[in-house]
Amino acid sequence: MSTTLLSALHLRLPIVQGPMAGADTPALAAAVSAAGALGMLACGMRSPEAMAEAVAEVRHRTGRPFGLNLFVQDTPTPDPAAVSAALERLAPLYRRFGLEPGVPARWCEDFGAQFEALLALRPAVASFTFGILDAAAVERLHAAGCYVIGTATTVAEALAWEAVGADALCASGAEAGGHRGTFLGDFASSMVSTLALVPACVDALRIPVIAAGALMDGRGIAAAQALGAQAVQMGTAFLACDESGIGAAYRQALHTATGTDTRTTRVFSGRPARGIVNAMMEQLAAAEDAVPDYPVQNALTGALRRAAAAAGDADYLSLWAGQGVGRARPMAAAALVELLEDEWRAARARLC
């Protein structure tokens, strides 16, 4: 195995903790990094001030490299009629919790301000999803000492990231939990499996490829490396860890779900994302194509999902999880990294 990516990031293990917006914590990122893998902070929904606070906490906990992930997005100006229709559609769900839906103060964080904050924070790794940077922005990241990782769901997207100067590419298969990173073409044609996407990207690119999608144990790490990936990104596997930020209802849903219980949906956020099927997903299924695009729908359902979390009601949460969810193992993050290493080394020995 080439150690280009591992050497560049001073990592002992070819494991990246998937950034999980709303579910990650500084404690999780720090524990993963301290164990020899790469911890990540999902900053797509963090303000610049919250980014700085989270980074300070990680650095207090460990001196090991870690990364920040941002959503490449523009602040929208949605059609008022579409917003009104969306609010009317959501009203019965809000009333379950004694609430009425309303227009939020903002649709999303300002990406430009987040990007400047990231540059000032100078993490070892800066990763991006939902879109692509231009070459000038990548060069600014390099000048700040950041290793840049793009996200792609097709070979065309992977090549686009290589063309603007990314140092590595995360190839996100259709099995992966959470939001799809698609930014070229339509979502339906971009649902390429990890097994097909990873070797195609490896063959097309000169930069390292990180495999993502339903990779839950050491066998998956070894399999991804056999396809040519230099590392793997694991989200759902770390979601079940003690240090993740999810509540008891979400944890119980993870514990009982299997891969066939997940589906890709737009109803929670307006962007296709894979999660565990629940009542909200089923009740809004007929409106799948009508909900406003991300981040508008995401903002409109935010207060509802927070109320459901406070009530311990998993039926109205966005239960993001990949198809490997049935193999999630609750434990401390450091213990999971140690177990993954043992399994990976054993799998490599069997392959050899």
mmCIF file of N, CA and C in Angstrom, residues 143-213:
data_model
loop_
_atom_site.group_PDB
_atom_site.id
_atom_site.type_symbol
_atom_site.label_atom_id
_atom_site.label_comp_id
_atom_site.label_asym_id
_atom_site.label_seq_id
_atom_site.Cartn_x
_atom_site.Cartn_y
_atom_site.Cartn_z
ATOM 1 N N ALA A 143 -1.695 27.397 1.239
ATOM 2 C CA ALA A 143 -0.835 28.409 1.859
ATOM 3 C C ALA A 143 -1.007 28.434 3.376
ATOM 4 N N ALA A 144 -2.206 28.029 3.835
ATOM 5 C CA ALA A 144 -2.471 27.967 5.278
ATOM 6 C C ALA A 144 -2.022 26.645 5.880
ATOM 7 N N GLY A 145 -1.439 25.760 5.059
ATOM 8 C CA GLY A 145 -0.924 24.491 5.561
ATOM 9 C C GLY A 145 -1.948 23.376 5.617
ATOM 10 N N CYS A 146 -3.074 23.540 4.915
ATOM 11 C CA CYS A 146 -4.142 22.538 4.949
ATOM 12 C C CYS A 146 -4.008 21.531 3.811
ATOM 13 N N TYR A 147 -4.245 20.289 4.115
ATOM 14 C CA TYR A 147 -4.357 19.203 3.142
ATOM 15 C C TYR A 147 -5.813 19.179 2.711
ATOM 16 N N VAL A 148 -6.088 19.298 1.423
ATOM 17 C CA VAL A 148 -7.446 19.505 0.929
ATOM 18 C C VAL A 148 -8.039 18.208 0.376
ATOM 19 N N ILE A 149 -9.210 17.852 0.896
ATOM 20 C CA ILE A 149 -9.914 16.652 0.454
ATOM 21 C C ILE A 149 -11.275 17.050 -0.097
ATOM 22 N N GLY A 150 -11.547 16.676 -1.342
ATOM 23 C CA GLY A 150 -12.860 16.897 -1.932
ATOM 24 C C GLY A 150 -13.718 15.653 -1.816
ATOM 25 N N THR A 151 -15.004 15.808 -2.031
ATOM 26 C CA THR A 151 -15.939 14.684 -2.001
ATOM 27 C C THR A 151 -16.575 14.525 -3.371
ATOM 28 N N ALA A 152 -16.662 13.273 -3.847
ATOM 29 C CA ALA A 152 -17.246 13.014 -5.159
ATOM 30 C C ALA A 152 -18.127 11.783 -5.106
ATOM 31 N N THR A 153 -19.188 11.810 -5.916
ATOM 32 C CA THR A 153 -20.063 10.646 -6.051
ATOM 33 C C THR A 153 -19.986 10.052 -7.452
ATOM 34 N N THR A 154 -19.193 10.676 -8.327
ATOM 35 C CA THR A 154 -18.957 10.164 -9.675
ATOM 36 C C THR A 154 -17.502 10.427 -10.051
ATOM 37 N N VAL A 155 -17.033 9.761 -11.087
ATOM 38 C CA VAL A 155 -15.670 9.992 -11.565
ATOM 39 C C VAL A 155 -15.531 11.415 -12.090
ATOM 40 N N ALA A 156 -16.560 11.940 -12.742
ATOM 41 C CA ALA A 156 -16.496 13.311 -13.268
ATOM 42 C C ALA A 156 -16.264 14.308 -12.135
ATOM 43 N N GLU A 157 -16.934 14.121 -11.015
ATOM 44 C CA GLU A 157 -16.729 15.010 -9.870
ATOM 45 C C GLU A 157 -15.325 14.834 -9.299
ATOM 46 N N ALA A 158 -14.853 13.603 -9.266
ATOM 47 C CA ALA A 158 -13.496 13.342 -8.770
ATOM 48 C C ALA A 158 -12.458 14.064 -9.623
ATOM 49 N N LEU A 159 -12.604 13.982 -10.938
ATOM 50 C CA LEU A 159 -11.671 14.660 -11.843
ATOM 51 C C LEU A 159 -11.735 16.175 -11.676
ATOM 52 N N ALA A 160 -12.922 16.689 -11.418
ATOM 53 C CA ALA A 160 -13.061 18.130 -11.216
ATOM 54 C C ALA A 160 -12.299 18.583 -9.980
ATOM 55 N N TRP A 161 -12.354 17.795 -8.909
ATOM 56 C CA TRP A 161 -11.611 18.141 -7.697
ATOM 57 C C TRP A 161 -10.101 18.053 -7.939
ATOM 58 N N GLU A 162 -9.670 17.031 -8.672
ATOM 59 C CA GLU A 162 -8.245 16.934 -8.979
ATOM 60 C C GLU A 162 -7.792 18.138 -9.789
ATOM 61 N N ALA A 163 -8.640 18.603 -10.710
ATOM 62 C CA ALA A 163 -8.272 19.712 -11.588
ATOM 63 C C ALA A 163 -8.076 21.018 -10.833
ATOM 64 N N VAL A 164 -8.784 21.214 -9.709
ATOM 65 C CA VAL A 164 -8.612 22.463 -8.964
ATOM 66 C C VAL A 164 -7.516 22.355 -7.907
ATOM 67 N N GLY A 165 -6.857 21.190 -7.810
ATOM 68 C CA GLY A 165 -5.694 21.073 -6.939
ATOM 69 C C GLY A 165 -5.903 20.346 -5.631
ATOM 70 N N ALA A 166 -7.014 19.615 -5.473
ATOM 71 C CA ALA A 166 -7.225 18.857 -4.231
ATOM 72 C C ALA A 166 -6.101 17.860 -4.027
ATOM 73 N N ASP A 167 -5.770 17.592 -2.778
ATOM 74 C CA ASP A 167 -4.700 16.650 -2.446
ATOM 75 C C ASP A 167 -5.180 15.208 -2.410
ATOM 76 N N ALA A 168 -6.476 15.015 -2.141
ATOM 77 C CA ALA A 168 -7.052 13.674 -2.077
ATOM 78 C C ALA A 168 -8.537 13.784 -2.350
ATOM 79 N N LEU A 169 -9.153 12.643 -2.593
ATOM 80 C CA LEU A 169 -10.566 12.607 -2.982
ATOM 81 C C LEU A 169 -11.293 11.549 -2.158
ATOM 82 N N CYS A 170 -12.391 11.914 -1.538
ATOM 83 C CA CYS A 170 -13.253 10.956 -0.853
ATOM 84 C C CYS A 170 -14.321 10.497 -1.829
ATOM 85 N N ALA A 171 -14.275 9.217 -2.218
ATOM 86 C CA ALA A 171 -15.248 8.632 -3.145
ATOM 87 C C ALA A 171 -16.392 8.073 -2.317
ATOM 88 N N SER A 172 -17.543 8.748 -2.358
ATOM 89 C CA SER A 172 -18.668 8.424 -1.493
ATOM 90 C C SER A 172 -19.696 7.585 -2.241
ATOM 91 N N GLY A 173 -19.770 6.308 -1.906
ATOM 92 C CA GLY A 173 -20.688 5.397 -2.560
ATOM 93 C C GLY A 173 -22.131 5.604 -2.135
ATOM 94 N N ALA A 174 -23.043 5.031 -2.927
ATOM 95 C CA ALA A 174 -24.474 5.196 -2.674
ATOM 96 C C ALA A 174 -24.906 4.602 -1.349
ATOM 97 N N GLU A 175 -24.109 3.682 -0.792
ATOM 98 C CA GLU A 175 -24.451 3.040 0.472
ATOM 99 C C GLU A 175 -24.244 3.951 1.682
ATOM 100 N N ALA A 176 -23.505 5.046 1.493
ATOM 101 C CA ALA A 176 -23.106 5.901 2.613
ATOM 102 C C ALA A 176 -24.304 6.568 3.272
ATOM 103 N N GLY A 177 -24.217 6.768 4.583
ATOM 104 C CA GLY A 177 -25.253 7.467 5.308
ATOM 105 C C GLY A 177 -25.129 8.968 5.166
ATOM 106 N N GLY A 178 -26.203 9.674 5.477
ATOM 107 C CA GLY A 178 -26.180 11.130 5.416
ATOM 108 C C GLY A 178 -26.327 11.667 4.006
ATOM 109 N N HIS A 179 -26.018 12.947 3.862
ATOM 110 C CA HIS A 179 -26.262 13.643 2.604
ATOM 111 C C HIS A 179 -25.330 13.207 1.483
ATOM 112 N N ARG A 180 -25.886 13.153 0.296
ATOM 113 C CA ARG A 180 -25.093 12.883 -0.895
ATOM 114 C C ARG A 180 -24.286 14.135 -1.243
ATOM 115 N N GLY A 181 -23.036 13.925 -1.665
ATOM 116 C CA GLY A 181 -22.172 15.052 -2.001
ATOM 117 C C GLY A 181 -22.241 15.472 -3.454
ATOM 118 N N THR A 182 -23.190 14.973 -4.198
ATOM 119 C CA THR A 182 -23.289 15.216 -5.642
ATOM 120 C C THR A 182 -23.331 16.704 -5.967
ATOM 121 N N PHE A 183 -22.538 17.123 -6.976
ATOM 122 C CA PHE A 183 -22.586 18.508 -7.421
ATOM 123 C C PHE A 183 -22.531 18.648 -8.938
ATOM 124 N N LEU A 184 -22.328 17.561 -9.661
ATOM 125 C CA LEU A 184 -22.394 17.572 -11.127
ATOM 126 C C LEU A 184 -23.431 16.543 -11.562
ATOM 127 N N GLY A 185 -24.335 16.933 -12.440
ATOM 128 C CA GLY A 185 -25.336 15.990 -12.911
ATOM 129 C C GLY A 185 -26.441 15.784 -11.899
ATOM 130 N N ASP A 186 -27.322 14.830 -12.193
ATOM 131 C CA ASP A 186 -28.465 14.598 -11.323
ATOM 132 C C ASP A 186 -28.135 13.556 -10.262
ATOM 133 N N PHE A 187 -28.900 13.577 -9.192
ATOM 134 C CA PHE A 187 -28.641 12.685 -8.073
ATOM 135 C C PHE A 187 -28.883 11.219 -8.431
ATOM 136 N N ALA A 188 -29.926 10.960 -9.217
ATOM 137 C CA ALA A 188 -30.269 9.563 -9.517
ATOM 138 C C ALA A 188 -29.126 8.844 -10.220
ATOM 139 N N SER A 189 -28.507 9.485 -11.194
ATOM 140 C CA SER A 189 -27.426 8.837 -11.938
ATOM 141 C C SER A 189 -26.118 8.829 -11.156
ATOM 142 N N SER A 190 -26.079 9.536 -10.035
ATOM 143 C CA SER A 190 -24.869 9.596 -9.215
ATOM 144 C C SER A 190 -24.891 8.606 -8.057
ATOM 145 N N MET A 191 -25.882 7.730 -8.034
ATOM 146 C CA MET A 191 -25.971 6.720 -6.973
ATOM 147 C C MET A 191 -25.133 5.502 -7.353
ATOM 148 N N VAL A 192 -23.822 5.708 -7.375
ATOM 149 C CA VAL A 192 -22.872 4.663 -7.759
ATOM 150 C C VAL A 192 -22.376 3.973 -6.487
ATOM 151 N N SER A 193 -22.340 2.657 -6.495
ATOM 152 C CA SER A 193 -21.932 1.926 -5.302
ATOM 153 C C SER A 193 -20.448 2.128 -5.002
ATOM 154 N N THR A 194 -20.100 1.953 -3.748
ATOM 155 C CA THR A 194 -18.702 2.073 -3.332
ATOM 156 C C THR A 194 -17.811 1.117 -4.114
ATOM 157 N N LEU A 195 -18.280 -0.106 -4.302
ATOM 158 C CA LEU A 195 -17.491 -1.123 -5.003
ATOM 159 C C LEU A 195 -17.189 -0.722 -6.438
ATOM 160 N N ALA A 196 -18.108 -0.001 -7.082
ATOM 161 C CA ALA A 196 -17.887 0.452 -8.457
ATOM 162 C C ALA A 196 -17.142 1.780 -8.504
ATOM 163 N N LEU A 197 -17.460 2.680 -7.568
ATOM 164 C CA LEU A 197 -16.907 4.033 -7.623
ATOM 165 C C LEU A 197 -15.433 4.087 -7.264
ATOM 166 N N VAL A 198 -15.032 3.377 -6.228
ATOM 167 C CA VAL A 198 -13.658 3.500 -5.739
ATOM 168 C C VAL A 198 -12.626 3.092 -6.797
ATOM 169 N N PRO A 199 -12.695 1.890 -7.385
ATOM 170 C CA PRO A 199 -11.678 1.554 -8.382
ATOM 171 C C PRO A 199 -11.716 2.446 -9.607
ATOM 172 N N ALA A 200 -12.906 2.921 -9.978
ATOM 173 C CA ALA A 200 -13.003 3.828 -11.121
ATOM 174 C C ALA A 200 -12.270 5.133 -10.831
ATOM 175 N N CYS A 201 -12.418 5.653 -9.611
ATOM 176 C CA CYS A 201 -11.705 6.876 -9.238
ATOM 177 C C CYS A 201 -10.208 6.628 -9.125
ATOM 178 N N VAL A 202 -9.828 5.494 -8.558
ATOM 179 C CA VAL A 202 -8.398 5.154 -8.449
ATOM 180 C C VAL A 202 -7.755 5.125 -9.831
ATOM 181 N N ASP A 203 -8.439 4.531 -10.797
ATOM 182 C CA ASP A 203 -7.892 4.431 -12.151
ATOM 183 C C ASP A 203 -7.825 5.782 -12.850
ATOM 184 N N ALA A 204 -8.752 6.698 -12.515
ATOM 185 C CA ALA A 204 -8.843 7.971 -13.228
ATOM 186 C C ALA A 204 -7.954 9.058 -12.637
ATOM 187 N N LEU A 205 -7.600 8.941 -11.356
ATOM 188 C CA LEU A 205 -6.924 10.026 -10.653
ATOM 189 C C LEU A 205 -5.450 9.726 -10.399
ATOM 190 N N ARG A 206 -4.706 10.814 -10.176
ATOM 191 C CA ARG A 206 -3.313 10.698 -9.747
ATOM 192 C C ARG A 206 -3.178 10.970 -8.250
ATOM 193 N N ILE A 207 -4.235 11.472 -7.623
ATOM 194 C CA ILE A 207 -4.212 11.773 -6.189
ATOM 195 C C ILE A 207 -4.827 10.611 -5.401
ATOM 196 N N PRO A 208 -4.535 10.505 -4.104
ATOM 197 C CA PRO A 208 -5.077 9.411 -3.298
ATOM 198 C C PRO A 208 -6.596 9.433 -3.218
ATOM 199 N N VAL A 209 -7.176 8.237 -3.142
ATOM 200 C CA VAL A 209 -8.622 8.074 -3.009
ATOM 201 C C VAL A 209 -8.936 7.500 -1.635
ATOM 202 N N ILE A 210 -9.938 8.078 -0.993
ATOM 203 C CA ILE A 210 -10.464 7.599 0.287
ATOM 204 C C ILE A 210 -11.831 7.000 0.005
ATOM 205 N N ALA A 211 -12.048 5.760 0.403
ATOM 206 C CA ALA A 211 -13.320 5.079 0.139
ATOM 207 C C ALA A 211 -14.313 5.353 1.256
ATOM 208 N N ALA A 212 -15.583 5.558 0.890
ATOM 209 C CA ALA A 212 -16.637 5.772 1.873
ATOM 210 C C ALA A 212 -17.919 5.086 1.415
ATOM 211 N N GLY A 213 -18.650 4.537 2.376
ATOM 212 C CA GLY A 213 -19.931 3.929 2.070
ATOM 213 C C GLY A 213 -20.057 2.521 2.592
#
